[in-house]
mmCIF file of C-alpha atoms and ligand atoms in Angstrom:
data_model
loop_
_atom_site.group_PDB
_atom_site.id
_atom_site.type_symbol
_atom_site.label_atom_id
_atom_site.label_comp_id
_atom_site.label_asym_id
_atom_site.label_seq_id
_atom_site.Cartn_x
_atom_site.Cartn_y
_atom_site.Cartn_z
ATOM 1 C CA MET A 1 -5.185 23.137 -21.481
ATOM 2 C CA THR A 2 -3.151 20.315 -22.374
ATOM 3 C CA LYS A 3 -3.863 17.417 -19.971
ATOM 4 C CA PRO A 4 -0.644 16.002 -17.514
ATOM 5 C CA THR A 5 1.072 12.685 -19.011
ATOM 6 C CA PHE A 6 0.426 10.573 -15.903
ATOM 7 C CA SER A 7 2.693 7.842 -17.515
ATOM 8 C CA ALA A 8 5.736 10.263 -17.183
ATOM 9 C CA MET A 9 5.876 10.838 -13.528
ATOM 10 C CA PRO A 10 7.842 11.350 -11.983
ATOM 11 C CA ASP A 11 10.498 13.369 -12.941
ATOM 12 C CA GLU A 12 14.071 12.797 -13.082
ATOM 13 C CA LYS A 13 14.540 13.483 -9.278
ATOM 14 C CA GLY A 14 11.475 12.055 -8.160
ATOM 15 C CA TYR A 15 9.256 14.664 -7.996
ATOM 16 C CA PHE A 16 5.447 14.550 -8.984
ATOM 17 C CA GLY A 17 4.592 17.929 -8.992
ATOM 18 C CA GLU A 18 5.823 19.507 -5.754
ATOM 19 C CA PHE A 19 5.578 16.409 -3.918
ATOM 20 C CA GLY A 20 8.211 13.534 -3.555
ATOM 21 C CA GLY A 21 12.067 13.950 -4.288
ATOM 22 C CA GLN A 22 14.916 12.964 -1.676
ATOM 23 C CA ILE A 23 15.068 14.924 1.465
ATOM 24 C CA ILE A 24 17.831 12.927 2.528
ATOM 25 C CA PRO A 25 21.433 13.577 3.541
ATOM 26 C CA PRO A 26 23.871 13.973 0.433
ATOM 27 C CA ASP A 27 25.649 10.440 1.130
ATOM 28 C CA LEU A 28 22.522 8.816 1.019
ATOM 29 C CA ILE A 29 21.163 10.000 -2.096
ATOM 30 C CA LYS A 30 23.970 8.364 -4.196
ATOM 31 C CA ILE A 31 22.287 5.369 -2.264
ATOM 32 C CA MET A 32 19.207 6.093 -3.567
ATOM 33 C CA ASP A 33 20.615 7.050 -7.182
ATOM 34 C CA ASP A 34 22.214 3.801 -7.266
ATOM 35 C CA ILE A 35 19.204 1.948 -6.553
ATOM 36 C CA ASN A 36 17.156 3.863 -9.269
ATOM 37 C CA ASP A 37 19.532 3.293 -11.603
ATOM 38 C CA ALA A 38 19.599 -0.651 -10.975
ATOM 39 C CA TYR A 39 15.961 -0.215 -11.033
ATOM 40 C CA GLU A 40 15.880 1.286 -14.518
ATOM 41 C CA GLU A 41 18.524 -1.263 -15.886
ATOM 42 C CA ILE A 42 17.048 -4.398 -15.064
ATOM 43 C CA ARG A 43 13.368 -3.208 -14.942
ATOM 44 C CA VAL A 44 13.445 -3.238 -19.047
ATOM 45 C CA THR A 45 15.110 -6.427 -19.608
ATOM 46 C CA GLU A 46 13.352 -9.781 -20.383
ATOM 47 C CA THR A 47 15.226 -11.663 -17.793
ATOM 48 C CA PHE A 48 13.596 -9.572 -14.796
ATOM 49 C CA GLN A 49 10.808 -9.275 -16.004
ATOM 50 C CA ASN A 50 9.978 -12.892 -16.856
ATOM 51 C CA GLU A 51 11.057 -13.844 -13.316
ATOM 52 C CA LEU A 52 8.799 -11.476 -11.682
ATOM 53 C CA MET A 53 5.994 -12.591 -14.015
ATOM 54 C CA ASP A 54 6.783 -16.068 -13.251
ATOM 55 C CA LEU A 55 6.464 -15.418 -9.631
ATOM 56 C CA TYR A 56 3.307 -13.643 -9.706
ATOM 57 C CA GLN A 57 1.857 -16.348 -11.735
ATOM 58 C CA HIS A 58 2.827 -19.315 -9.938
ATOM 59 C CA TYR A 59 4.013 -18.122 -6.417
ATOM 60 C CA VAL A 60 1.285 -15.490 -5.652
ATOM 61 C CA GLY A 61 -1.457 -16.885 -7.570
ATOM 62 C CA ARG A 62 -2.140 -14.419 -10.019
ATOM 63 C CA PRO A 63 -4.154 -13.386 -11.848
ATOM 64 C CA SER A 64 -6.284 -12.328 -9.089
ATOM 65 C CA PRO A 65 -10.051 -12.737 -10.162
ATOM 66 C CA ILE A 66 -12.848 -9.956 -10.442
ATOM 67 C CA PHE A 67 -15.885 -10.903 -8.509
ATOM 68 C CA LYS A 68 -19.282 -9.489 -9.035
ATOM 69 C CA THR A 69 -20.928 -8.846 -5.738
ATOM 70 C CA THR A 70 -24.895 -9.293 -5.930
ATOM 71 C CA LYS A 71 -25.866 -8.256 -2.180
ATOM 72 C CA LEU A 72 -23.961 -5.187 -1.411
ATOM 73 C CA SER A 73 -25.088 -2.553 -3.098
ATOM 74 C CA SER A 74 -29.435 -2.518 -2.454
ATOM 75 C CA GLY A 75 -30.663 -1.542 -5.924
ATOM 76 C CA GLY A 76 -28.138 0.427 -6.872
ATOM 77 C CA ALA A 77 -24.588 0.430 -8.886
ATOM 78 C CA GLN A 78 -23.144 -3.073 -9.359
ATOM 79 C CA ILE A 79 -20.117 -3.352 -7.099
ATOM 80 C CA PHE A 80 -17.056 -5.290 -8.432
ATOM 81 C CA LEU A 81 -14.300 -6.656 -6.202
ATOM 82 C CA LYS A 82 -10.348 -7.010 -7.280
ATOM 83 C CA ARG A 83 -9.906 -9.879 -4.902
ATOM 84 C CA GLU A 84 -5.892 -9.357 -3.847
ATOM 85 C CA ASP A 85 -7.326 -11.028 -0.509
ATOM 86 C CA LEU A 86 -6.486 -14.421 -2.748
ATOM 87 C CA ASN A 87 -3.088 -13.893 -2.985
ATOM 88 C CA HIS A 88 -0.362 -16.102 -1.106
ATOM 89 C CA THR A 89 0.230 -14.172 2.262
ATOM 90 C CA GLY A 90 -3.194 -12.588 2.002
ATOM 91 C CA ALA A 91 -2.844 -8.758 0.707
ATOM 92 C CA HIS A 92 -1.327 -6.755 -1.923
ATOM 93 C CA LYS A 93 2.064 -6.365 -0.575
ATOM 94 C CA ILE A 94 3.270 -9.338 -1.865
ATOM 95 C CA ASN A 95 3.496 -7.497 -5.010
ATOM 96 C CA HIS A 96 5.882 -5.431 -4.008
ATOM 97 C CA CYS A 97 7.959 -7.196 -1.684
ATOM 98 C CA LEU A 98 8.800 -9.838 -4.259
ATOM 99 C CA GLY A 99 10.372 -6.453 -6.431
ATOM 100 C CA GLU A 100 11.993 -5.670 -3.609
ATOM 101 C CA ALA A 101 13.579 -8.569 -2.630
ATOM 102 C CA LEU A 102 14.257 -9.741 -6.489
ATOM 103 C CA LEU A 103 15.976 -6.110 -7.057
ATOM 104 C CA ALA A 104 18.066 -6.397 -3.995
ATOM 105 C CA LYS A 105 19.363 -9.727 -5.192
ATOM 106 C CA HIS A 106 20.149 -8.258 -8.243
ATOM 107 C CA MET A 107 22.225 -5.964 -7.025
ATOM 108 C CA GLY A 108 24.156 -7.987 -4.771
ATOM 109 C CA LYS A 109 23.082 -6.950 -1.801
ATOM 110 C CA THR A 110 23.556 -8.810 1.486
ATOM 111 C CA LYS A 111 20.773 -8.023 3.642
ATOM 112 C CA VAL A 112 16.983 -6.823 3.612
ATOM 113 C CA LEU A 113 15.918 -4.423 5.980
ATOM 114 C CA ALA A 114 12.507 -2.951 7.466
ATOM 115 C CA GLU A 115 10.446 -2.029 9.977
ATOM 116 C CA THR A 116 6.929 -3.547 10.695
ATOM 117 C CA GLY A 117 4.088 -2.147 12.797
ATOM 118 C CA ALA A 118 1.383 -4.602 12.965
ATOM 119 C CA GLY A 119 3.464 -7.391 10.982
ATOM 120 C CA GLN A 120 1.606 -7.448 7.404
ATOM 121 C CA HIS A 121 4.822 -5.730 5.900
ATOM 122 C CA GLY A 122 7.050 -7.769 8.164
ATOM 123 C CA VAL A 123 5.365 -11.038 7.073
ATOM 124 C CA ALA A 124 5.268 -10.268 3.448
ATOM 125 C CA LEU A 125 8.783 -9.402 3.366
ATOM 126 C CA ALA A 126 9.757 -12.374 5.318
ATOM 127 C CA THR A 127 7.978 -14.956 2.843
ATOM 128 C CA ALA A 128 9.874 -12.631 -0.216
ATOM 129 C CA CYS A 129 13.024 -13.130 1.278
ATOM 130 C CA ALA A 130 12.944 -16.542 2.026
ATOM 131 C CA LEU A 131 11.962 -17.637 -1.609
ATOM 132 C CA VAL A 132 14.509 -15.248 -3.174
ATOM 133 C CA GLY A 133 17.274 -16.665 -0.802
ATOM 134 C CA ILE A 134 18.237 -13.377 0.930
ATOM 135 C CA GLU A 135 18.772 -12.652 4.658
ATOM 136 C CA CYS A 136 15.849 -10.361 6.381
ATOM 137 C CA GLU A 137 16.139 -8.378 9.686
ATOM 138 C CA ILE A 138 12.703 -6.522 10.705
ATOM 139 C CA HIS A 139 12.564 -4.583 13.482
ATOM 140 C CA MET A 140 9.345 -4.329 15.378
ATOM 141 C CA GLY A 141 8.387 -2.597 18.431
ATOM 142 C CA GLU A 142 7.903 -4.512 21.789
ATOM 143 C CA ILE A 143 4.227 -3.651 21.779
ATOM 144 C CA ASP A 144 3.405 -4.711 18.811
ATOM 145 C CA ILE A 145 5.107 -7.893 19.293
ATOM 146 C CA GLU A 146 2.785 -8.660 21.993
ATOM 147 C CA LYS A 147 -0.014 -7.631 19.972
ATOM 148 C CA GLU A 148 0.548 -9.161 17.153
ATOM 149 C CA HIS A 149 1.541 -12.728 17.687
ATOM 150 C CA PRO A 150 0.388 -15.092 14.947
ATOM 151 C CA ASN A 151 2.527 -12.998 12.457
ATOM 152 C CA VAL A 152 5.472 -12.257 14.898
ATOM 153 C CA THR A 153 5.363 -16.273 14.662
ATOM 154 C CA LYS A 154 5.388 -16.406 10.975
ATOM 155 C CA MET A 155 7.911 -14.507 10.776
ATOM 156 C CA LYS A 156 10.194 -16.295 13.002
ATOM 157 C CA ILE A 157 8.906 -19.595 11.133
ATOM 158 C CA LEU A 158 9.929 -17.884 7.801
ATOM 159 C CA GLY A 159 13.418 -17.386 9.022
ATOM 160 C CA CYS A 160 13.946 -14.127 9.357
ATOM 161 C CA LYS A 161 15.649 -12.071 12.185
ATOM 162 C CA LEU A 162 13.143 -10.280 14.373
ATOM 163 C CA VAL A 163 14.788 -7.524 16.234
ATOM 164 C CA PRO A 164 12.409 -5.980 19.029
ATOM 165 C CA VAL A 165 12.891 -2.416 19.644
ATOM 166 C CA SER A 166 12.461 -1.290 23.003
ATOM 167 C CA ARG A 167 13.145 2.327 22.960
ATOM 168 C CA GLY A 168 10.445 4.838 23.200
ATOM 169 C CA THR A 169 7.108 4.035 22.529
ATOM 170 C CA ARG A 170 8.035 0.529 21.905
ATOM 171 C CA THR A 171 5.805 0.661 18.634
ATOM 172 C CA LEU A 172 6.451 1.392 14.972
ATOM 173 C CA LYS A 173 7.826 4.779 15.368
ATOM 174 C CA ASP A 174 10.723 3.709 17.313
ATOM 175 C CA ALA A 175 10.959 0.611 15.060
ATOM 176 C CA VAL A 176 11.385 2.277 12.047
ATOM 177 C CA ASP A 177 14.123 4.857 13.943
ATOM 178 C CA SER A 178 16.033 1.511 14.643
ATOM 179 C CA ALA A 179 15.438 -0.291 11.483
ATOM 180 C CA PHE A 180 17.014 2.814 9.767
ATOM 181 C CA GLU A 181 20.303 3.129 12.373
ATOM 182 C CA GLU A 182 21.000 -0.377 11.150
ATOM 183 C CA TYR A 183 20.523 0.408 7.643
ATOM 184 C CA LEU A 184 22.809 3.479 7.912
ATOM 185 C CA LYS A 185 25.573 1.028 9.108
ATOM 186 C CA ASP A 186 26.253 -0.015 5.795
ATOM 187 C CA PRO A 187 23.662 1.268 3.107
ATOM 188 C CA VAL A 188 25.887 0.050 0.508
ATOM 189 C CA HIS A 189 25.222 -3.607 1.324
ATOM 190 C CA PHE A 190 21.864 -3.509 3.102
ATOM 191 C CA PHE A 191 18.849 -2.733 1.255
ATOM 192 C CA TYR A 192 15.888 -0.840 3.198
ATOM 193 C CA ALA A 193 12.659 -2.544 1.755
ATOM 194 C CA ILE A 194 10.140 0.423 1.877
ATOM 195 C CA GLY A 195 6.354 -1.095 2.388
ATOM 196 C CA SER A 196 4.303 1.307 0.192
ATOM 197 C CA VAL A 197 4.577 4.328 -1.996
ATOM 198 C CA VAL A 198 6.287 6.207 0.620
ATOM 199 C CA GLY A 199 9.730 7.343 1.514
ATOM 200 C CA PRO A 200 12.929 9.083 -0.946
ATOM 201 C CA HIS A 201 12.473 8.250 -4.453
ATOM 202 C CA PRO A 202 12.934 6.106 -6.516
ATOM 203 C CA PHE A 203 10.577 4.065 -3.723
ATOM 204 C CA PRO A 204 7.249 6.011 -4.735
ATOM 205 C CA LYS A 205 7.937 4.835 -8.686
ATOM 206 C CA MET A 206 9.293 1.390 -7.918
ATOM 207 C CA VAL A 207 6.817 -0.143 -5.295
ATOM 208 C CA ARG A 208 3.704 1.895 -7.717
ATOM 209 C CA ASP A 209 5.409 -0.327 -10.652
ATOM 210 C CA PHE A 210 5.646 -3.346 -8.913
ATOM 211 C CA GLN A 211 1.825 -2.915 -7.514
ATOM 212 C CA SER A 212 0.262 -1.759 -11.148
ATOM 213 C CA ILE A 213 -0.102 -5.270 -12.215
ATOM 214 C CA VAL A 214 -3.568 -4.945 -10.210
ATOM 215 C CA GLY A 215 -4.734 -2.466 -12.366
ATOM 216 C CA LYS A 216 -3.589 -3.616 -15.481
ATOM 217 C CA GLU A 217 -5.373 -7.011 -14.869
ATOM 218 C CA ALA A 218 -8.490 -5.360 -13.646
ATOM 219 C CA ARG A 219 -8.927 -3.210 -16.482
ATOM 220 C CA GLU A 220 -8.734 -6.104 -19.029
ATOM 221 C CA GLN A 221 -10.596 -8.320 -16.822
ATOM 222 C CA PHE A 222 -13.478 -5.935 -16.712
ATOM 223 C CA LEU A 223 -13.676 -4.812 -20.134
ATOM 224 C CA SER A 224 -13.275 -8.488 -21.390
ATOM 225 C CA SER A 225 -16.330 -9.492 -18.764
ATOM 226 C CA GLU A 226 -18.595 -6.041 -18.759
ATOM 227 C CA GLY A 227 -17.443 -4.688 -22.214
ATOM 228 C CA LYS A 228 -17.104 -1.224 -20.609
ATOM 229 C CA LEU A 229 -15.023 -0.012 -18.074
ATOM 230 C CA PRO A 230 -16.183 0.644 -14.507
ATOM 231 C CA ASP A 231 -17.657 4.224 -13.590
ATOM 232 C CA VAL A 232 -15.954 4.486 -10.178
ATOM 233 C CA VAL A 233 -12.484 2.791 -9.127
ATOM 234 C CA THR A 234 -12.102 3.240 -5.533
ATOM 235 C CA ALA A 235 -9.543 1.444 -2.952
ATOM 236 C CA CYS A 236 -7.966 2.532 0.592
ATOM 237 C CA VAL A 237 -5.244 4.442 1.151
ATOM 238 C CA GLY A 238 -2.399 4.228 4.116
ATOM 239 C CA GLY A 239 1.055 5.004 2.750
ATOM 240 C CA GLY A 240 -1.161 4.441 -0.788
ATOM 241 C CA SER A 241 0.443 1.507 -2.504
ATOM 242 C CA ASN A 242 -2.550 -0.848 -3.353
ATOM 243 C CA ALA A 243 -4.361 2.149 -4.391
ATOM 244 C CA ILE A 244 -2.001 3.654 -6.747
ATOM 245 C CA GLY A 245 -1.401 0.063 -8.152
ATOM 246 C CA LEU A 246 -5.322 -0.116 -9.127
ATOM 247 C CA PHE A 247 -5.155 3.497 -10.326
ATOM 248 C CA THR A 248 -2.519 3.830 -12.609
ATOM 249 C CA ALA A 249 -4.094 1.580 -15.536
ATOM 250 C CA PHE A 250 -7.169 3.833 -15.041
ATOM 251 C CA LEU A 251 -5.643 7.521 -14.995
ATOM 252 C CA GLU A 252 -5.569 8.348 -18.573
ATOM 253 C CA ASP A 253 -9.582 7.177 -18.689
ATOM 254 C CA ASP A 254 -11.084 10.372 -18.052
ATOM 255 C CA ASN A 255 -14.620 8.845 -17.460
ATOM 256 C CA VAL A 256 -13.806 6.885 -14.754
ATOM 257 C CA GLU A 257 -13.950 8.653 -11.667
ATOM 258 C CA LEU A 258 -11.103 7.550 -8.748
ATOM 259 C CA VAL A 259 -11.767 7.302 -5.157
ATOM 260 C CA GLY A 260 -9.222 7.205 -2.585
ATOM 261 C CA VAL A 261 -10.310 5.934 0.909
ATOM 262 C CA GLU A 262 -8.609 7.207 4.079
ATOM 263 C CA PRO A 263 -9.519 6.086 7.558
ATOM 264 C CA ALA A 264 -11.308 9.024 9.345
ATOM 265 C CA GLY A 265 -10.963 6.747 12.396
ATOM 266 C CA LYS A 266 -12.951 7.920 15.594
ATOM 267 C CA GLY A 267 -13.925 11.339 13.407
ATOM 268 C CA LEU A 268 -12.560 13.614 11.414
ATOM 269 C CA ASP A 269 -12.861 16.186 14.315
ATOM 270 C CA THR A 270 -11.193 14.326 16.942
ATOM 271 C CA PRO A 271 -7.419 13.427 17.173
ATOM 272 C CA ASP A 272 -7.942 9.742 16.500
ATOM 273 C CA ASN A 273 -7.833 9.293 12.420
ATOM 274 C CA ALA A 274 -5.434 9.261 9.723
ATOM 275 C CA ALA A 275 -7.025 11.083 7.023
ATOM 276 C CA THR A 276 -3.858 12.669 5.573
ATOM 277 C CA LEU A 277 -4.786 14.013 2.362
ATOM 278 C CA THR A 278 -7.964 15.298 3.866
ATOM 279 C CA LEU A 279 -6.711 16.900 6.901
ATOM 280 C CA GLY A 280 -2.897 17.089 6.558
ATOM 281 C CA VAL A 281 -0.455 19.912 5.545
ATOM 282 C CA LYS A 282 2.778 20.051 2.984
ATOM 283 C CA GLY A 283 5.729 19.263 4.367
ATOM 284 C CA GLY A 284 8.732 16.886 4.737
ATOM 285 C CA LEU A 285 8.288 13.264 5.954
ATOM 286 C CA HIS A 286 10.617 9.967 5.783
ATOM 287 C CA GLY A 287 12.519 11.610 3.118
ATOM 288 C CA MET A 288 9.767 13.325 1.020
ATOM 289 C CA GLN A 289 7.953 15.840 0.505
ATOM 290 C CA CYS A 290 4.143 14.916 1.055
ATOM 291 C CA TYR A 291 0.620 15.848 2.782
ATOM 292 C CA ASN A 292 1.078 15.074 6.399
ATOM 293 C CA LEU A 293 -0.648 15.427 9.473
ATOM 294 C CA GLN A 294 1.810 17.333 12.199
ATOM 295 C CA ASP A 295 1.519 19.115 15.203
ATOM 296 C CA ASP A 296 3.119 22.726 15.529
ATOM 297 C CA ASN A 297 6.486 21.803 15.720
ATOM 298 C CA GLY A 298 6.269 19.487 12.232
ATOM 299 C CA GLU A 299 6.243 16.480 13.995
ATOM 300 C CA PRO A 300 4.198 13.688 12.875
ATOM 301 C CA LEU A 301 1.350 13.375 15.262
ATOM 302 C CA PRO A 302 0.183 10.019 16.457
ATOM 303 C CA VAL A 303 -2.189 9.008 14.145
ATOM 304 C CA TYR A 304 -5.048 5.975 14.692
ATOM 305 C CA SER A 305 -6.874 3.766 12.643
ATOM 306 C CA ILE A 306 -8.679 0.639 13.407
ATOM 307 C CA ALA A 307 -7.103 -0.679 10.683
ATOM 308 C CA SER A 308 -3.397 -0.990 11.427
ATOM 309 C CA GLY A 309 -2.238 -0.850 8.038
ATOM 310 C CA LEU A 310 -3.622 2.642 7.663
ATOM 311 C CA ASP A 311 -2.328 4.635 10.276
ATOM 312 C CA TYR A 312 0.449 6.451 8.354
ATOM 313 C CA PRO A 313 0.918 10.181 9.131
ATOM 314 C CA GLY A 314 2.035 10.930 5.691
ATOM 315 C CA VAL A 315 1.067 9.432 2.132
ATOM 316 C CA GLY A 316 2.523 8.835 -1.145
ATOM 317 C CA PRO A 317 3.814 11.610 -2.908
ATOM 318 C CA GLN A 318 1.768 10.689 -6.390
ATOM 319 C CA HIS A 319 -1.507 10.530 -4.478
ATOM 320 C CA CYS A 320 -0.422 14.533 -3.183
ATOM 321 C CA TYR A 321 -0.075 15.230 -6.541
ATOM 322 C CA LEU A 322 -3.076 13.476 -8.149
ATOM 323 C CA LYS A 323 -5.342 15.014 -5.466
ATOM 324 C CA ASP A 324 -4.029 18.817 -6.212
ATOM 325 C CA LEU A 325 -4.712 17.881 -9.942
ATOM 326 C CA GLY A 326 -8.210 17.013 -9.130
ATOM 327 C CA ARG A 327 -8.016 13.449 -11.186
ATOM 328 C CA VAL A 328 -8.214 11.795 -7.927
ATOM 329 C CA LYS A 329 -10.963 12.281 -5.107
ATOM 330 C CA TYR A 330 -10.010 11.667 -1.699
ATOM 331 C CA VAL A 331 -12.427 10.697 0.909
ATOM 332 C CA THR A 332 -13.040 9.256 4.562
ATOM 333 C CA ALA A 333 -14.673 6.307 6.175
ATOM 334 C CA ASP A 334 -14.742 6.166 9.650
ATOM 335 C CA ASP A 335 -14.308 3.326 12.039
ATOM 336 C CA GLN A 336 -17.749 2.758 12.654
ATOM 337 C CA GLU A 337 -18.648 2.302 8.895
ATOM 338 C CA CYS A 338 -15.484 0.435 8.534
ATOM 339 C CA LEU A 339 -16.822 -2.385 10.796
ATOM 340 C CA ASP A 340 -20.276 -2.555 9.272
ATOM 341 C CA ALA A 341 -18.755 -2.905 5.671
ATOM 342 C CA PHE A 342 -16.695 -5.885 7.336
ATOM 343 C CA MET A 343 -19.682 -7.527 8.504
ATOM 344 C CA THR A 344 -21.759 -7.065 5.553
ATOM 345 C CA LEU A 345 -19.037 -8.477 3.288
ATOM 346 C CA SER A 346 -18.472 -11.506 5.452
ATOM 347 C CA GLN A 347 -22.222 -12.070 5.557
ATOM 348 C CA LYS A 348 -23.188 -11.237 2.208
ATOM 349 C CA GLU A 349 -20.891 -12.681 0.415
ATOM 350 C CA GLY A 350 -18.969 -14.625 2.385
ATOM 351 C CA ILE A 351 -15.729 -12.746 2.300
ATOM 352 C CA ILE A 352 -14.070 -11.600 5.399
ATOM 353 C CA PRO A 353 -12.187 -8.382 4.174
ATOM 354 C CA ALA A 354 -9.094 -7.151 5.667
ATOM 355 C CA LEU A 355 -10.236 -3.960 8.144
ATOM 356 C CA GLU A 356 -8.619 -1.776 5.590
ATOM 357 C CA SER A 357 -9.990 -2.875 2.718
ATOM 358 C CA ALA A 358 -13.445 -2.682 4.284
ATOM 359 C CA HIS A 359 -12.953 1.515 4.122
ATOM 360 C CA ALA A 360 -13.115 1.462 0.853
ATOM 361 C CA VAL A 361 -16.405 -1.452 0.858
ATOM 362 C CA ALA A 362 -17.737 1.102 3.087
ATOM 363 C CA TYR A 363 -17.514 3.974 0.638
ATOM 364 C CA ALA A 364 -18.782 1.814 -2.330
ATOM 365 C CA MET A 365 -21.850 0.785 -0.304
ATOM 366 C CA LYS A 366 -22.580 4.429 0.231
ATOM 367 C CA ILE A 367 -22.306 5.382 -2.878
ATOM 368 C CA ALA A 368 -23.631 2.686 -4.744
ATOM 369 C CA LYS A 369 -27.608 3.099 -3.096
ATOM 370 C CA ASP A 370 -27.734 6.919 -5.099
ATOM 371 C CA MET A 371 -26.235 5.319 -8.650
ATOM 372 C CA SER A 372 -28.190 3.148 -11.285
ATOM 373 C CA PRO A 373 -28.318 -0.580 -11.451
ATOM 374 C CA ASP A 374 -26.170 0.298 -14.952
ATOM 375 C CA GLN A 375 -23.164 1.605 -13.378
ATOM 376 C CA THR A 376 -20.447 -0.061 -12.134
ATOM 377 C CA ILE A 377 -18.018 0.359 -9.241
ATOM 378 C CA LEU A 378 -14.677 -1.547 -9.016
ATOM 379 C CA ILE A 379 -12.760 -1.983 -5.278
ATOM 380 C CA ASN A 380 -9.307 -3.161 -4.657
ATOM 381 C CA LEU A 381 -9.965 -5.827 -1.760
ATOM 382 C CA SER A 382 -6.509 -5.312 -0.699
ATOM 383 C CA GLY A 383 -6.328 -8.001 1.607
ATOM 384 C CA ARG A 384 -8.262 -10.730 3.693
ATOM 385 C CA GLY A 385 -9.435 -10.589 7.232
ATOM 386 C CA ASP A 386 -7.937 -13.745 9.151
ATOM 387 C CA LYS A 387 -5.702 -11.414 11.256
ATOM 388 C CA ASP A 388 -8.923 -9.167 12.294
ATOM 389 C CA ALA A 389 -11.457 -11.978 12.657
ATOM 390 C CA ASP A 390 -10.321 -12.357 16.967
ATOM 391 C CA PHE A 391 -9.847 -8.295 17.186
ATOM 392 C CA VAL A 392 -13.539 -7.528 15.526
ATOM 393 C CA ALA A 393 -15.267 -10.650 17.083
ATOM 394 C CA GLU A 394 -13.970 -9.190 20.508
ATOM 395 C CA LYS A 395 -15.327 -5.767 19.466
ATOM 396 C CA LEU A 396 -18.541 -6.900 18.825
ATOM 397 C CA GLY A 397 -19.140 -9.062 21.617
ATOM 398 C CA LEU A 398 -19.240 -12.368 19.279
HETATM 399 C C1 LIG B 401 -0.728 -2.627 4.378
HETATM 400 C C2 LIG B 401 -1.831 -2.584 3.703
HETATM 401 C C3 LIG B 401 -2.952 -1.530 3.157
HETATM 402 C C4 LIG B 401 -2.380 -0.217 3.377
HETATM 403 O O1 LIG B 401 -1.055 0.065 2.762
HETATM 404 P P1 LIG B 401 -1.069 0.863 1.246
HETATM 405 O O2 LIG B 401 -0.087 1.240 0.886
HETATM 406 O O3 LIG B 401 -2.016 2.009 1.550
HETATM 407 O O4 LIG B 401 -1.649 -0.156 0.276
HETATM 408 C C5 LIG B 401 -4.089 -1.854 2.923
HETATM 409 N N1 LIG B 401 -4.397 -3.129 2.818
HETATM 410 C C6 LIG B 401 -4.098 -4.022 3.460
HETATM 411 C C7 LIG B 401 -4.726 -5.576 3.193
HETATM 412 C C8 LIG B 401 -2.560 -3.867 3.888
HETATM 413 O O5 LIG B 401 -1.924 -4.783 4.605
#
């Protein structure tokens, strides 16, 4: 059997096996192809690489360290954290937002557009646009605006135009429609900045490339401090950007087990989860072919997770492909396991993780017990938990 070459993915039409592509109207295909051409052209130039690497180092604070925990694993495998929570703006999202804002600027676009749910993508994008010097417009449901006060305030301070969306459910789903309508008014001059490795080609590839710095650093750091590669590498999966960012450097390392952790929410046997790869079916969503959670009419289900960054009814096409190949294993952690991991990491190591990241921590703690002390697990700690502290405190009655 010939081994698939992961580095060659996706193909020219943006397919990872049967997943991905451009499930969009023909005139938009042309726009997306222009973005792909521009990206492929500048990606390899020294100017763009230097610009991005310089920002990663001096603005984001890269490389983020790897921290060896000592109290998480109860005598089992050693658990290491890739500290993306220490990045400027507190998560991995800044890695691809900077890349997208720079590309938009290089292409001479006049405005960067996006939707945001909990506001994490909005803040990271508004930050990148403020720095790069390009207009930024974020659409956000009115309900989410009420719920996410600190992020709303930050976006305003950062100078982006925040558009409240009052239609429909007044949440993320309608914010997507609203932002997309604005984009369609002038897609030649506007740039729709997608917040994960999802959407039409070239976004799954581009966002992956921008995030792959995480795995590149981690592999080198781990080799140099431990003299070997980790046995297990794990990350939480919403759209899949932080996970693919870490996994990419390890795809060809057959002895490294890669595991993506999806939110089981209130349980896989309830409607309140977002375990797309675990429970989903193949279909089209948001411009791509992927596994997704849909009702009998093919409409996306109203998914749920305690971590708002994970409640997406689809998932990046490369993850779908890696699942079917068997190269990456996808498992779940539920709300309770997530909360337990959140408190354990906070109280045993003094690191308050994002609820999203806590899903991966929960999985690592669970398997570490049954592994030997000379084995190692590397977790992508995708973000910090400042944004979740009040919510958790209230939930646990602290
Ligand atoms: C947005 C977010 C996620 C989920 O997005 P992915 O594209 O799956 O990485 C995970 N962790 C944090 C901290 C986030 O803000």
